[in-house]
Amino acid sequence: MVSIKDIARKAGVSISTVSYALNGNPKVTPETSARIRAIAKEMNYIPNGAARQLKKRESRIIGAFLTDFTGAFYGDLLQGMKEVLNRKGYDLIVCSGLQSHRLLPERMIDGAIILDSAFSDEELLDYADRGHRLVVLDRELNHPAVNQVLLDNKAGANLAMDYLIETGHRRLYIVAGPSDSFDARQRMGAVRQTLDRHPELEATVLEGDFNQGSGEAAGRLILEQWQGPAGVFCLNDEMAIGLFNAVSASDSGIRVGEELSLVGFDNIALTRYIQPRLATIEYSKYRWGAMASEQLLRMIAGEEVEHERIYVSLVESGSVKDRR
Amino acid sequence: MVSIKDIARKAGVSISTVSYALNGNPKVTPETSARIRAIAKEMNYIPNGAARQLKKRESRIIGAFLTDFTGAFYGDLLQGMKEVLNRKGYDLIVCSGLQSHRLLPERMIDGAIILDSAFSDEELLDYADRGHRLVVLDRELNHPAVNQVLLDNKAGANLAMDYLIETGHRRLYIVAGPSDSFDARQRMGAVRQTLDRHPELEATVLEGDFNQGSGEAAGRLILEQWQGPAGVFCLNDEMAIGLFNAVSASDSGIRVGEELSLVGFDNIALTRYIQPRLATIEYSKYRWGAMASEQLLRMIAGEEVEHERIYVSLVESGSVKDRR
DNA sequence: TTGTATGCGTTATCAC
DNA sequence: GTGATAACGCATACAA
C-alpha cells in the first residue's frame, strides 16, 4: 500500500509538503505541487480512509437504517437521500439488522437516518447523548441532536376515511397495522377520532401487520360475514393489494369498486397493476428522503432545525364506488 | 469522547492493560479485567472504528454495490448476503452511485460484491490489483482476486425458448435487453443459438431496456403488425409485465395466454399479480446473495475459490398456451 | 501479570 | 515555501 510517506521519499520532500500539495494548500509552490501530484498519480496513490477519518473526526458517510431490504417501497426514498447527500460531498450507505448499529457509536458514519423499529428510543437517545446526529422517520423523539421528518399520517387517514364517508359508505372495515409501527399507530388514532365523530357508522376493525397475507385474511373474513355493500380502509397498500386478491379470487361475486370499496395508503407502484386502480394516499417518497438528508446535513453543520412534516394527498380511483 | 486512555487513567493501569482486558487477552488477571470492563461500561466506552481499522487493517464491513436502489428485485438478494456475513461477524452496507466507489480503494470496506454496470472492468481490475477482494455478479472478469457468481442465463433462455417451441409456437418475438447488461447479452446469445437450430421458426427481435416501458412499446408493435398466434419471450419480467399491460389495455381482443403466449425471466413478485400468472425463469435470489458472500469471505480468508453458477428453472403457467 | 514504546496513515501546528 | 513533529485511538511486541 502506497502512502504519502512513499510519495515524499520519491519526490525528495517531506510528508507534510505532500499532504499540503494533495490537499491543495496554497502554501506550496505550483511547481512542487504539480510534481507531487504527478508522482502520486503515477504511484496510484489513494488516501487511506481510516487514517483521515481518525484525524479529521469525520467520514463524510451517512447511514440509512432500514428494518429490511425488501420492497419497492424504499427505492425512491433512498434515491432522495442519496442525491442530496452526494451533492454536498457525502456518501450514503444503507444498513439493516442489529449488528450494523455499531457503525454509529463507532463513528464510522457522521450521522444516521432511522426508519427501523429495531432501534429502541433509548438506544437512539443514547447515541444522541454521545453527540451523534440523527434524523428519525418513524417516531417522535425529542432531543437537540435528533430531528423528526414524519409523514402526515393523520391527515392521510382523515382523507381516506372522509372519502369513504362522503361517497356514501355507512358500513366500514378498517384493516389495522402492527403496533410497533409509528405510522400504523398514528393512522389508527386518526381513524378512531373520525369514528367517534360519526356514531352513525357501523365500523369493524380487523387486525393487520402491513403485509399482504394479513390483507388477504381480512378480505376472507369480510366475505364470510358479508352483510352488503361496505367500504374498506387498509392502513397500507400492501394489505389492500392482499385484500383485493382475496376478494378477486373468491367465488362470492363481490367485486372491488362495486359492492366493496377499497382505499389504501402509500401509493406504492403495485397500486397501478390492479383493475380498477387502487385509491390510496400519496406522498413523495423522494422528497421524504431528500428532506431527511437536508435536515441531517444542517444539524451536522451546526444549524438549528425544526421538525419537518411530509404532506400527503388523496388519489381517487375506481376502487371506491360512489354510492350517493 | 472516551478512549482507552481515559479508562486507563480511571482504573489506574496502563492503556495496554485496558486494551488487553477489553479484547479478552488471557494475560491479564480476571480481577483487573473485570474491574476494567466495569469501568469501561460505566464510562460508556465504545471503541473508535477508524482507529481500530487503521491498526488492524480491516473493517469487517462488506459493501454491496447496486446500479440503483429501486426495485423489489434486490430484497432477497441483499438478505442472502447479509445473513451469511452477519453469521461470520461481518456487516453489509449497500451502496449506489459513482461517488461511493471510493469506499473500496480507501479501504473502508474489506471487500465488495458488484452488481452495478457503473463499474468498468478496468476499474474493477485496478482495485483487484491493489489487493481488494471482489465478487462480481454481472460480468466475467478473470483475476485471482475476483470471483464470479453468475446466473445460468443460457440455461434459462434455453428453457424459455424450448417451452414456447414445444408448446407449438412457430411465430416468435423476442424482446431484448440493454446491451450494457451482461445477463441480457448472455440470454440473447442463447436465444440466437436456439433460433439458428430452428430455421423453420419465424422470429422477430424487438428492442428493450429491461424496463416496463420498453415492454409496453414492444407489445403495441406486436399488435400493430399482428399476423396470428405468437409466442413472446421477454428477456426479463419487468418488460413482460409491460407487454402484458399493453396487450390487456388494447382493444384488439388479443389476450395473453390465448392468441399470445408470454414468458419472462427472473420470477419477480409481480408475476403473481397478473391474470393469468406469468410463465418465467426462476432462481433463488437469496441463494445468489448468500453464495456471493460465502465466496467473498473465503477469498478474504485466503482460500482458493472457483467461479460459481446459480441454477435456474422454468415456471410453467397459463400465460403460455399449448397449441399442439 | 502489567507497563513501555512503537506504529498504523493522515492532518496540522509550529518552527525554520 | 518547506520540514520536523505531534497528535488521532488503538493494538501489540517486547521489556520489566
XYZ file of C-alpha atoms (C1' of nucleotides) in Angstrom:
680
model
C 0.000 0.000 0.000
C 1.405 3.367 -1.051
C 1.209 6.197 1.476
C 2.222 9.832 1.487
C 5.474 8.703 3.033
C 6.347 6.787 -0.130
C 5.455 9.759 -2.267
C 7.549 12.045 -0.094
C 10.543 9.771 -0.448
C 10.208 9.555 -4.201
C 9.680 13.283 -4.579
C 12.504 14.161 -2.230
C 10.264 16.265 0.002
C 8.711 15.839 3.431
C 5.372 14.215 4.106
C 3.853 17.492 5.151
C 4.626 19.005 1.785
C 2.967 16.055 0.134
C -0.091 16.441 2.322
C -0.274 20.133 1.550
C 0.116 19.581 -2.176
C -2.514 16.879 -2.286
C -4.970 18.936 -0.289
C -4.441 21.997 -2.438
C -2.891 24.127 0.250
C -1.685 27.358 -1.444
C 1.453 27.488 0.664
C 3.244 25.071 -1.621
C 4.539 26.368 -4.970
C 2.615 25.375 -8.089
C 5.674 23.585 -9.447
C 6.334 21.296 -6.497
C 2.610 20.781 -6.137
C 2.320 19.648 -9.729
C 5.353 17.429 -9.410
C 3.999 15.785 -6.283
C 0.585 15.275 -7.814
C 2.182 13.659 -10.836
C 4.141 11.268 -8.680
C 1.080 10.468 -6.588
C -0.895 9.639 -9.679
C 1.933 7.619 -11.122
C 2.189 5.604 -7.917
C -1.579 5.098 -7.896
C -1.876 6.742 -4.549
C -5.249 6.717 -2.795
C -5.569 8.161 0.701
C -6.459 5.798 3.500
C -9.970 6.491 4.737
C -9.450 5.229 8.252
C -6.398 7.382 8.825
C -8.024 10.509 7.540
C -11.159 9.782 9.493
C -9.180 9.247 12.670
C -7.526 12.585 12.238
C -10.376 14.662 10.907
C -13.057 13.039 13.015
C -15.422 12.719 10.126
C -16.045 10.165 7.392
C -18.455 12.081 5.174
C -20.604 8.985 5.152
C -24.236 8.964 6.246
C -26.040 5.759 7.163
C -29.671 4.973 6.405
C -31.044 2.246 8.632
C -33.971 0.184 7.385
C -35.868 -2.673 9.002
C -35.235 -4.851 5.984
C -34.165 -4.632 2.376
C -37.375 -5.929 0.868
C -39.576 -3.745 -1.064
C -40.121 -1.457 -3.890
C -41.063 0.838 -1.080
C -37.606 2.170 -0.359
C -36.263 2.895 -3.826
C -37.331 6.497 -4.213
C -36.789 7.249 -0.551
C -33.156 6.205 -0.744
C -32.675 7.937 -4.057
C -33.882 11.174 -2.494
C -31.464 10.791 0.392
C -28.565 9.940 -1.854
C -28.889 12.767 -4.322
C -28.941 15.420 -1.649
C -26.000 13.889 0.175
C -23.884 13.412 -2.932
C -24.419 16.996 -3.911
C -22.788 18.016 -0.636
C -19.910 15.581 -0.897
C -21.352 12.958 1.395
C -21.979 9.315 0.656
C -24.950 7.209 1.632
C -24.725 3.663 2.875
C -27.786 1.554 3.583
C -27.774 -0.748 6.579
C -30.127 -3.245 8.135
C -30.005 -5.535 11.125
C -28.927 -5.234 14.716
C -25.256 -5.848 14.055
C -24.921 -2.816 11.859
C -25.965 -0.483 14.647
C -22.328 -0.401 15.747
C -21.424 1.805 12.800
C -22.934 4.785 14.542
C -21.291 4.700 18.009
C -18.015 3.549 16.499
C -18.083 6.760 14.479
C -17.808 5.128 11.088
C -20.603 7.422 9.925
C -21.220 11.082 10.540
C -24.938 10.716 11.108
C -27.889 8.427 10.601
C -31.375 8.395 9.176
C -33.589 5.952 11.027
C -36.566 4.082 9.587
C -36.138 0.948 11.597
C -38.205 -0.218 14.528
C -35.298 -2.428 15.594
C -33.881 0.676 17.259
C -35.394 1.431 20.634
C -35.936 5.022 21.658
C -33.462 4.527 24.499
C -30.757 3.349 22.152
C -31.240 6.332 19.884
C -31.263 8.779 22.764
C -28.053 7.216 23.995
C -26.409 7.854 20.629
C -27.767 11.375 20.591
C -26.302 11.963 24.047
C -22.956 10.871 22.682
C -23.203 13.668 20.165
C -24.317 11.752 17.108
C -26.778 13.484 14.812
C -29.929 11.612 13.920
C -32.986 12.072 11.777
C -35.901 9.805 12.617
C -38.636 8.970 10.117
C -40.550 6.517 12.250
C -41.077 8.010 15.704
C -41.323 11.097 17.824
C -38.153 11.684 19.784
C -37.255 14.937 21.405
C -33.568 15.649 21.769
C -31.452 18.528 20.499
C -29.432 16.131 18.334
C -32.488 14.420 16.837
C -34.668 15.799 14.089
C -38.003 14.366 13.011
C -39.204 14.145 9.431
C -42.563 12.468 9.722
C -45.382 11.632 7.388
C -48.626 13.464 7.989
C -50.372 10.202 8.800
C -53.325 11.815 10.492
C -54.189 13.957 7.519
C -53.844 10.913 5.272
C -56.091 8.730 7.383
C -58.643 11.525 7.557
C -58.601 11.926 3.776
C -59.167 8.209 3.312
C -61.972 7.998 5.836
C -63.704 11.121 4.580
C -63.506 9.804 1.046
C -65.357 6.642 2.019
C -67.890 8.506 4.137
C -68.579 11.195 1.557
C -69.148 8.624 -1.167
C -71.957 7.258 0.965
C -70.444 4.281 2.782
C -72.027 3.502 6.140
C -70.582 0.037 6.781
C -66.837 0.304 7.175
C -63.941 -2.051 7.786
C -60.554 -0.855 8.914
C -57.568 -3.163 8.467
C -55.080 -2.052 11.115
C -51.288 -2.194 11.155
C -48.664 -3.583 13.508
C -48.493 -1.880 16.892
C -44.731 -1.433 16.649
C -45.172 0.851 13.677
C -45.433 4.538 14.426
C -47.193 5.202 11.144
C -49.732 2.498 11.871
C -50.485 3.862 15.320
C -50.885 7.398 14.049
C -53.149 6.363 11.204
C -55.251 4.293 13.569
C -55.518 7.175 16.017
C -56.966 9.397 13.326
C -59.362 6.648 12.251
C -60.698 6.306 15.774
C -61.235 10.047 16.029
C -63.223 10.002 12.822
C -65.313 7.092 14.024
C -66.010 8.896 17.291
C -67.345 11.840 15.319
C -69.597 9.567 13.263
C -71.577 7.331 15.634
C -73.973 6.548 12.820
C -71.311 4.447 11.087
C -71.072 0.725 11.557
C -67.332 0.099 11.757
C -65.258 -3.012 12.338
C -61.525 -3.026 12.995
C -59.571 -6.026 11.725
C -56.034 -6.937 12.619
C -53.213 -6.464 10.148
C -49.443 -6.398 10.036
C -48.776 -4.315 6.905
C -48.060 -7.463 4.883
C -50.127 -8.867 2.046
C -51.037 -12.005 3.934
C -52.932 -10.135 6.601
C -54.813 -8.220 3.920
C -55.882 -11.486 2.337
C -57.028 -12.836 5.685
C -59.022 -9.684 6.326
C -60.584 -9.989 2.885
C -61.719 -13.555 3.502
C -63.146 -12.566 6.881
C -65.135 -9.732 5.361
C -66.574 -12.003 2.675
C -67.550 -14.654 5.226
C -69.657 -12.255 7.242
C -70.823 -10.261 4.261
C -73.778 -8.030 5.062
C -73.953 -5.879 1.984
C -72.040 -3.001 0.444
C -69.093 -1.780 2.504
C -66.013 0.418 2.418
C -62.600 -0.825 3.494
C -59.645 1.278 4.551
C -56.420 -0.697 4.697
C -53.762 1.198 6.602
C -51.262 0.458 3.859
C -51.281 -0.551 0.208
C -49.663 -3.933 0.687
C -52.617 -5.123 2.710
C -55.036 -3.505 0.317
C -53.482 -5.481 -2.535
C -53.760 -8.654 -0.479
C -57.384 -7.919 0.271
C -58.026 -7.178 -3.378
C -56.545 -10.502 -4.383
C -58.583 -12.420 -1.826
C -61.791 -10.780 -2.980
C -60.989 -11.234 -6.675
C -60.119 -14.879 -6.202
C -63.295 -15.688 -4.305
C -66.445 -17.031 -5.929
C -68.593 -14.616 -3.949
C -69.311 -12.476 -6.952
C -68.405 -9.450 -4.895
C -66.102 -7.063 -6.715
C -63.816 -4.283 -5.588
C -65.100 -0.996 -6.934
C -68.662 -2.303 -6.889
C -70.099 -3.779 -3.695
C -66.789 -3.309 -1.916
C -64.897 -0.021 -1.940
C -61.217 -0.082 -1.086
C -58.669 2.552 -0.054
C -55.017 2.010 0.803
C -52.126 4.169 1.953
C -48.657 4.822 0.454
C -49.321 4.746 -3.289
C -46.806 2.005 -3.993
C -46.103 1.051 -7.607
C -48.338 -2.002 -7.367
C -51.482 0.113 -6.996
C -51.431 0.668 -10.744
C -51.435 -3.011 -11.528
C -54.823 -3.935 -10.261
C -58.123 -3.345 -12.010
C -59.612 -0.966 -11.012
C -56.635 1.027 -9.849
C -56.415 1.337 -6.075
C -57.486 4.539 -4.375
C -54.805 5.488 -1.893
C -52.936 8.182 -0.006
C -49.998 9.562 -1.874
C -46.844 11.402 -0.892
C -43.408 11.886 -2.398
C -41.028 9.297 -1.042
C -38.233 11.019 -2.906
C -38.996 14.242 -1.136
C -39.182 12.459 2.190
C -35.689 11.083 1.747
C -34.307 14.337 0.388
C -35.745 16.265 3.308
C -34.253 13.816 5.792
C -30.805 14.280 4.275
C -31.112 18.035 4.206
C -32.093 18.180 7.843
C -29.256 15.896 8.853
C -26.663 17.924 6.989
C -27.973 21.085 8.561
C -27.567 19.586 12.010
C -24.048 18.446 11.180
C -23.289 21.970 10.026
C -24.407 23.138 13.437
C -27.595 24.831 12.326
C -30.789 24.794 14.338
C -33.546 22.822 12.641
C -37.232 22.402 13.221
C -39.083 19.133 12.847
C -40.493 18.602 9.383
C -43.686 17.106 8.052
C -44.281 15.373 4.726
C -47.673 16.213 3.336
C -49.999 13.727 1.736
C -52.875 13.778 -0.716
C -55.714 11.552 -1.811
C -55.631 9.573 -5.037
C -59.244 8.945 -6.028
C -59.921 5.933 -8.162
C -62.327 3.287 -9.342
C -61.718 1.070 -6.355
C -64.142 3.297 -4.461
C -67.729 3.403 -5.706
C -69.848 6.471 -5.268
C -72.988 5.194 -3.503
C -74.794 8.502 -3.145
C -15.294 11.013 23.542
C -14.000 8.414 25.967
C -10.956 6.402 24.903
C -8.941 3.622 26.471
C -6.653 6.325 27.790
C -9.472 7.686 29.944
C -10.294 4.232 31.192
C -6.660 3.560 31.973
C -6.419 6.742 33.977
C -9.563 5.999 35.945
C -8.550 2.389 36.578
C -5.013 3.305 37.497
C -3.493 1.000 34.874
C -1.786 1.473 31.537
C -3.611 1.679 28.245
C -2.220 -1.649 27.122
C -3.756 -3.390 30.091
C -7.065 -1.829 29.171
C -6.687 -2.953 25.592
C -5.812 -6.484 26.695
C -8.712 -6.642 29.127
C -11.224 -5.364 26.592
C -10.028 -7.771 23.944
C -10.158 -10.736 26.301
C -6.427 -11.359 26.313
C -5.795 -14.051 28.992
C -2.594 -12.360 30.096
C -4.476 -10.007 32.351
C -5.884 -11.336 35.652
C -9.615 -11.957 35.843
C -9.931 -9.409 38.624
C -8.297 -6.469 36.866
C -10.031 -7.488 33.693
C -13.415 -7.409 35.421
C -12.625 -4.108 37.053
C -11.572 -2.555 33.774
C -14.621 -3.867 31.990
C -16.823 -2.431 34.693
C -15.220 0.959 34.389
C -15.445 0.834 30.614
C -19.129 0.068 30.784
C -19.700 2.736 33.385
C -17.970 5.290 31.205
C -19.999 4.166 28.202
C -16.883 3.320 26.307
C -17.191 2.322 22.666
C -14.064 1.683 20.621
C -13.341 4.020 17.738
C -13.822 2.193 14.464
C -11.371 4.262 12.457
C -8.549 3.766 14.939
C -9.044 0.042 15.162
C -9.349 -0.211 11.419
C -6.174 1.767 10.903
C -4.327 -0.581 13.197
C -5.850 -3.915 12.235
C -6.190 -3.120 8.563
C -9.693 -4.462 8.383
C -13.163 -3.039 8.990
C -15.234 -6.220 8.914
C -17.582 -4.396 6.588
C -18.510 -5.657 3.141
C -20.021 -3.406 0.506
C -22.686 -4.398 -1.993
C -22.778 -2.085 -4.990
C -26.009 -1.759 -6.945
C -26.876 0.290 -10.000
C -29.804 1.823 -8.152
C -31.963 1.311 -5.116
C -35.200 0.755 -6.957
C -36.838 -2.496 -7.039
C -38.310 -5.371 -5.247
C -35.644 -7.174 -7.171
C -32.880 -6.712 -4.644
C -34.602 -7.552 -1.373
C -33.909 -11.252 -1.177
C -30.519 -10.896 -2.784
C -29.339 -8.487 -0.108
C -30.944 -10.521 2.633
C -28.976 -13.551 1.478
C -25.749 -11.577 1.511
C -26.420 -10.081 4.904
C -27.301 -13.245 6.756
C -24.156 -15.041 5.678
C -21.971 -12.061 6.514
C -23.540 -11.420 9.910
C -23.048 -15.029 10.874
C -19.327 -14.534 10.383
C -19.148 -11.233 12.215
C -19.187 -9.027 9.146
C -21.588 -6.241 8.315
C -23.139 -5.406 4.980
C -23.545 -1.925 3.639
C -25.368 -1.196 0.406
C -24.028 1.491 -1.891
C -25.010 3.037 -5.181
C -23.613 5.745 -7.390
C -20.212 6.723 -8.644
C -19.197 8.658 -5.576
C -19.443 5.649 -3.332
C -16.826 3.769 -5.298
C -14.195 5.447 -3.148
C -15.107 3.256 -0.197
C -13.249 0.375 -1.753
C -9.821 1.888 -2.603
C -9.876 3.960 0.571
C -10.111 0.665 2.440
C -13.287 1.466 4.322
C -14.570 -1.971 3.380
C -12.862 -5.340 3.338
C -14.374 -6.451 0.062
C -17.159 -5.784 -2.396
C -19.939 -7.533 -4.233
C -20.621 -5.909 -7.574
C -23.943 -5.829 -9.411
C -23.500 -2.454 -10.976
C -22.731 -1.666 -14.572
C -21.435 1.734 -13.472
C -18.165 -0.030 -12.701
C -15.975 -0.594 -15.728
C -13.954 -3.774 -15.975
C -10.784 -1.687 -15.891
C -11.779 -0.020 -12.668
C -12.503 -3.346 -11.010
C -9.274 -4.877 -12.232
C -7.428 -1.883 -10.840
C -8.962 -2.480 -7.418
C -8.183 -6.164 -7.663
C -4.569 -5.320 -8.494
C -4.454 -3.252 -5.341
C -5.324 -6.364 -3.394
C -9.025 -5.796 -2.852
C -11.270 -8.869 -2.973
C -14.255 -8.732 -5.271
C -17.186 -10.881 -6.217
C -18.888 -9.935 -9.460
C -22.480 -10.886 -10.241
C -22.786 -9.075 -13.531
C -19.763 -9.868 -15.689
C -16.951 -12.227 -16.465
C -13.672 -10.989 -15.087
C -10.627 -13.120 -14.656
C -8.278 -12.125 -11.901
C -7.028 -14.041 -8.869
C -8.723 -11.555 -6.543
C -12.058 -11.647 -8.356
C -14.656 -14.372 -8.077
C -17.694 -14.754 -10.325
C -21.112 -15.845 -9.126
C -23.214 -15.729 -12.239
C -26.712 -16.689 -13.200
C -27.045 -19.553 -15.637
C -28.605 -17.256 -18.188
C -28.051 -19.578 -21.122
C -29.868 -22.456 -19.493
C -32.696 -20.108 -18.571
C -33.053 -18.696 -22.044
C -32.981 -22.199 -23.480
C -35.705 -23.318 -21.102
C -37.885 -20.392 -22.094
C -37.370 -20.877 -25.827
C -37.880 -24.630 -25.683
C -41.063 -24.117 -23.718
C -42.508 -21.907 -26.436
C -41.316 -24.182 -29.221
C -42.529 -27.368 -27.596
C -45.965 -25.912 -26.987
C -46.219 -25.461 -30.731
C -45.348 -21.833 -31.327
C -43.841 -21.091 -34.741
C -44.076 -17.317 -34.816
C -41.879 -15.868 -32.106
C -40.989 -12.432 -30.795
C -38.012 -11.804 -28.589
C -37.866 -8.615 -26.557
C -34.166 -7.986 -25.980
C -32.395 -6.241 -23.111
C -29.886 -3.396 -22.821
C -26.503 -4.112 -24.305
C -24.683 -2.951 -21.180
C -26.253 -5.793 -19.240
C -24.246 -8.980 -19.048
C -27.362 -11.011 -18.281
C -29.147 -9.560 -21.284
C -26.269 -10.347 -23.609
C -25.972 -13.899 -22.369
C -29.685 -14.550 -22.652
C -29.720 -13.126 -26.142
C -26.768 -15.262 -27.130
C -28.619 -18.397 -26.134
C -31.726 -17.229 -27.961
C -29.808 -16.769 -31.171
C -28.307 -20.216 -30.881
C -31.735 -21.695 -30.487
C -33.027 -19.775 -33.481
C -30.092 -20.983 -35.564
C -31.034 -24.534 -34.725
C -34.640 -23.925 -35.760
C -34.679 -22.309 -39.201
C -38.341 -23.217 -39.538
C -39.273 -20.606 -36.937
C -40.335 -17.129 -37.870
C -38.665 -14.957 -35.284
C -38.515 -11.206 -34.737
C -36.227 -9.463 -32.279
C -37.507 -6.261 -30.687
C -35.505 -3.762 -28.717
C -35.864 -3.487 -24.978
C -34.107 -1.971 -21.985
C -35.335 -4.184 -19.128
C -37.871 -1.552 -18.058
C -41.626 -1.773 -18.282
C -41.909 0.993 -20.810
C -39.979 -0.896 -23.447
C -42.169 -3.936 -22.855
C -45.254 -1.851 -23.473
C -43.770 -0.458 -26.647
C -42.929 -3.935 -27.861
C -46.467 -5.048 -27.074
C -48.006 -2.273 -29.117
C -45.674 -3.033 -32.006
C -46.627 -6.694 -31.998
C -50.325 -5.859 -32.004
C -49.909 -3.413 -34.888
C -48.376 -5.985 -37.173
C -50.402 -8.872 -35.819
C -50.271 -11.925 -38.072
C -51.855 -14.520 -35.877
C -50.930 -16.575 -32.807
C -47.438 -15.986 -31.498
C -45.111 -16.626 -28.596
C -43.149 -13.857 -26.892
C -40.061 -14.228 -24.788
C -39.220 -11.084 -22.839
C -35.684 -11.221 -21.524
C -36.899 -10.096 -18.127
C -40.158 -9.983 -16.179
C -40.407 -6.218 -15.988
C -40.752 -5.987 -19.743
C -43.107 -8.948 -19.787
C -45.363 -7.139 -17.340
C -45.238 -4.041 -19.506
C -46.084 -6.067 -22.574
C -48.901 -7.766 -20.726
C -50.349 -4.409 -19.734
C -50.145 -3.051 -23.254
C -51.916 -6.099 -24.671
C -54.554 -6.119 -21.938
C -55.265 -2.441 -22.368
C -55.651 -2.678 -26.120
C -58.993 -3.186 -27.890
C -57.507 -5.806 -30.180
C -59.292 -8.633 -28.438
C -55.988 -10.483 -28.291
C -55.311 -11.980 -24.912
C -52.195 -13.224 -23.183
C -52.489 -16.958 -22.606
C -54.691 -17.293 -25.690
C -53.524 -15.930 -29.026
C -50.372 -14.561 -27.449
C -48.131 -16.677 -25.245
C -45.724 -14.883 -22.924
C -42.609 -15.912 -20.996
C -40.414 -13.715 -18.792
C -37.231 -14.125 -16.800
C -36.463 -13.543 -13.083
C -39.709 -14.552 -11.373
C -40.175 -11.216 -9.636
C -43.034 -10.846 -7.163
C -45.174 -9.036 -9.723
C -45.521 -12.168 -11.871
C -48.172 -13.420 -9.479
C -50.290 -10.324 -9.846
C -51.336 -10.695 -13.393
C -54.012 -12.977 -14.746
C -53.001 -15.495 -15.963
C -49.833 -15.752 -13.891
C -46.685 -15.136 -15.915
C -44.554 -18.066 -17.047
C -40.956 -17.242 -16.260
C -37.474 -18.424 -15.339
C -36.923 -18.793 -11.652
C -33.888 -18.882 -9.396
C -33.203 -18.168 -5.758
C -32.094 -14.601 -5.312
C -31.462 -15.325 -1.673
C -29.115 -18.122 -2.596
C -27.386 -15.912 -5.131
C -26.621 -13.323 -2.480
C -25.637 -15.899 0.103
C -23.276 -17.573 -2.324
C -21.669 -14.250 -3.207
C -20.980 -13.538 0.449
C -19.610 -17.001 1.081
C -17.217 -16.749 -1.827
C -16.041 -13.321 -0.764
C -15.366 -14.417 2.801
C -13.459 -17.418 1.548
C -11.253 -15.187 -0.546
C -10.660 -12.871 2.394
C -9.712 -15.916 4.455
C -7.130 -16.668 1.798
C -8.821 -19.750 0.393
C -8.837 -20.629 -3.287
C -12.288 -20.412 -4.804
C -13.791 -21.478 -8.099
C -16.340 -19.447 -10.001
C -19.913 -20.340 -9.107
C -23.107 -20.643 -11.084
C -26.677 -20.083 -9.914
C -29.017 -22.552 -11.498
C -32.410 -21.692 -12.880
C -35.664 -23.476 -13.599
C -38.797 -22.957 -15.637
C -42.078 -21.852 -14.075
C -44.825 -23.023 -16.395
C -48.053 -21.118 -16.316
C -51.238 -20.073 -18.069
C -49.541 -17.210 -19.893
C -48.324 -19.805 -22.395
C -50.966 -21.671 -24.374
C -50.373 -25.184 -25.562
C -51.066 -25.040 -29.315
C -50.260 -28.634 -30.157
C 0.731 -10.133 35.044
C 1.398 -5.341 33.797
C 3.770 -1.352 31.635
C 6.562 0.958 27.845
C 7.096 2.043 23.379
C 6.129 1.951 18.580
C 3.463 2.372 14.506
C -0.906 2.320 11.514
C -1.547 6.953 7.614
C -3.125 11.190 7.948
C -3.612 16.240 9.209
C -1.997 20.359 11.202
C 0.880 23.240 14.224
C 4.753 25.016 14.633
C 9.450 26.328 13.579
C 12.866 27.425 10.028
C 7.599 27.570 0.900
C 9.150 23.533 3.347
C 10.209 20.305 7.072
C 10.102 18.265 11.731
C 6.931 16.697 14.867
C 2.959 15.818 17.497
C -1.352 14.131 17.714
C -5.863 10.976 16.438
C -7.223 5.935 19.264
C -5.921 1.551 19.180
C -3.141 -2.989 19.133
C 0.871 -5.434 20.148
C 5.953 -6.857 20.508
C 8.843 -6.601 23.993
C 10.678 -5.268 28.470
C 10.140 -5.448 33.322
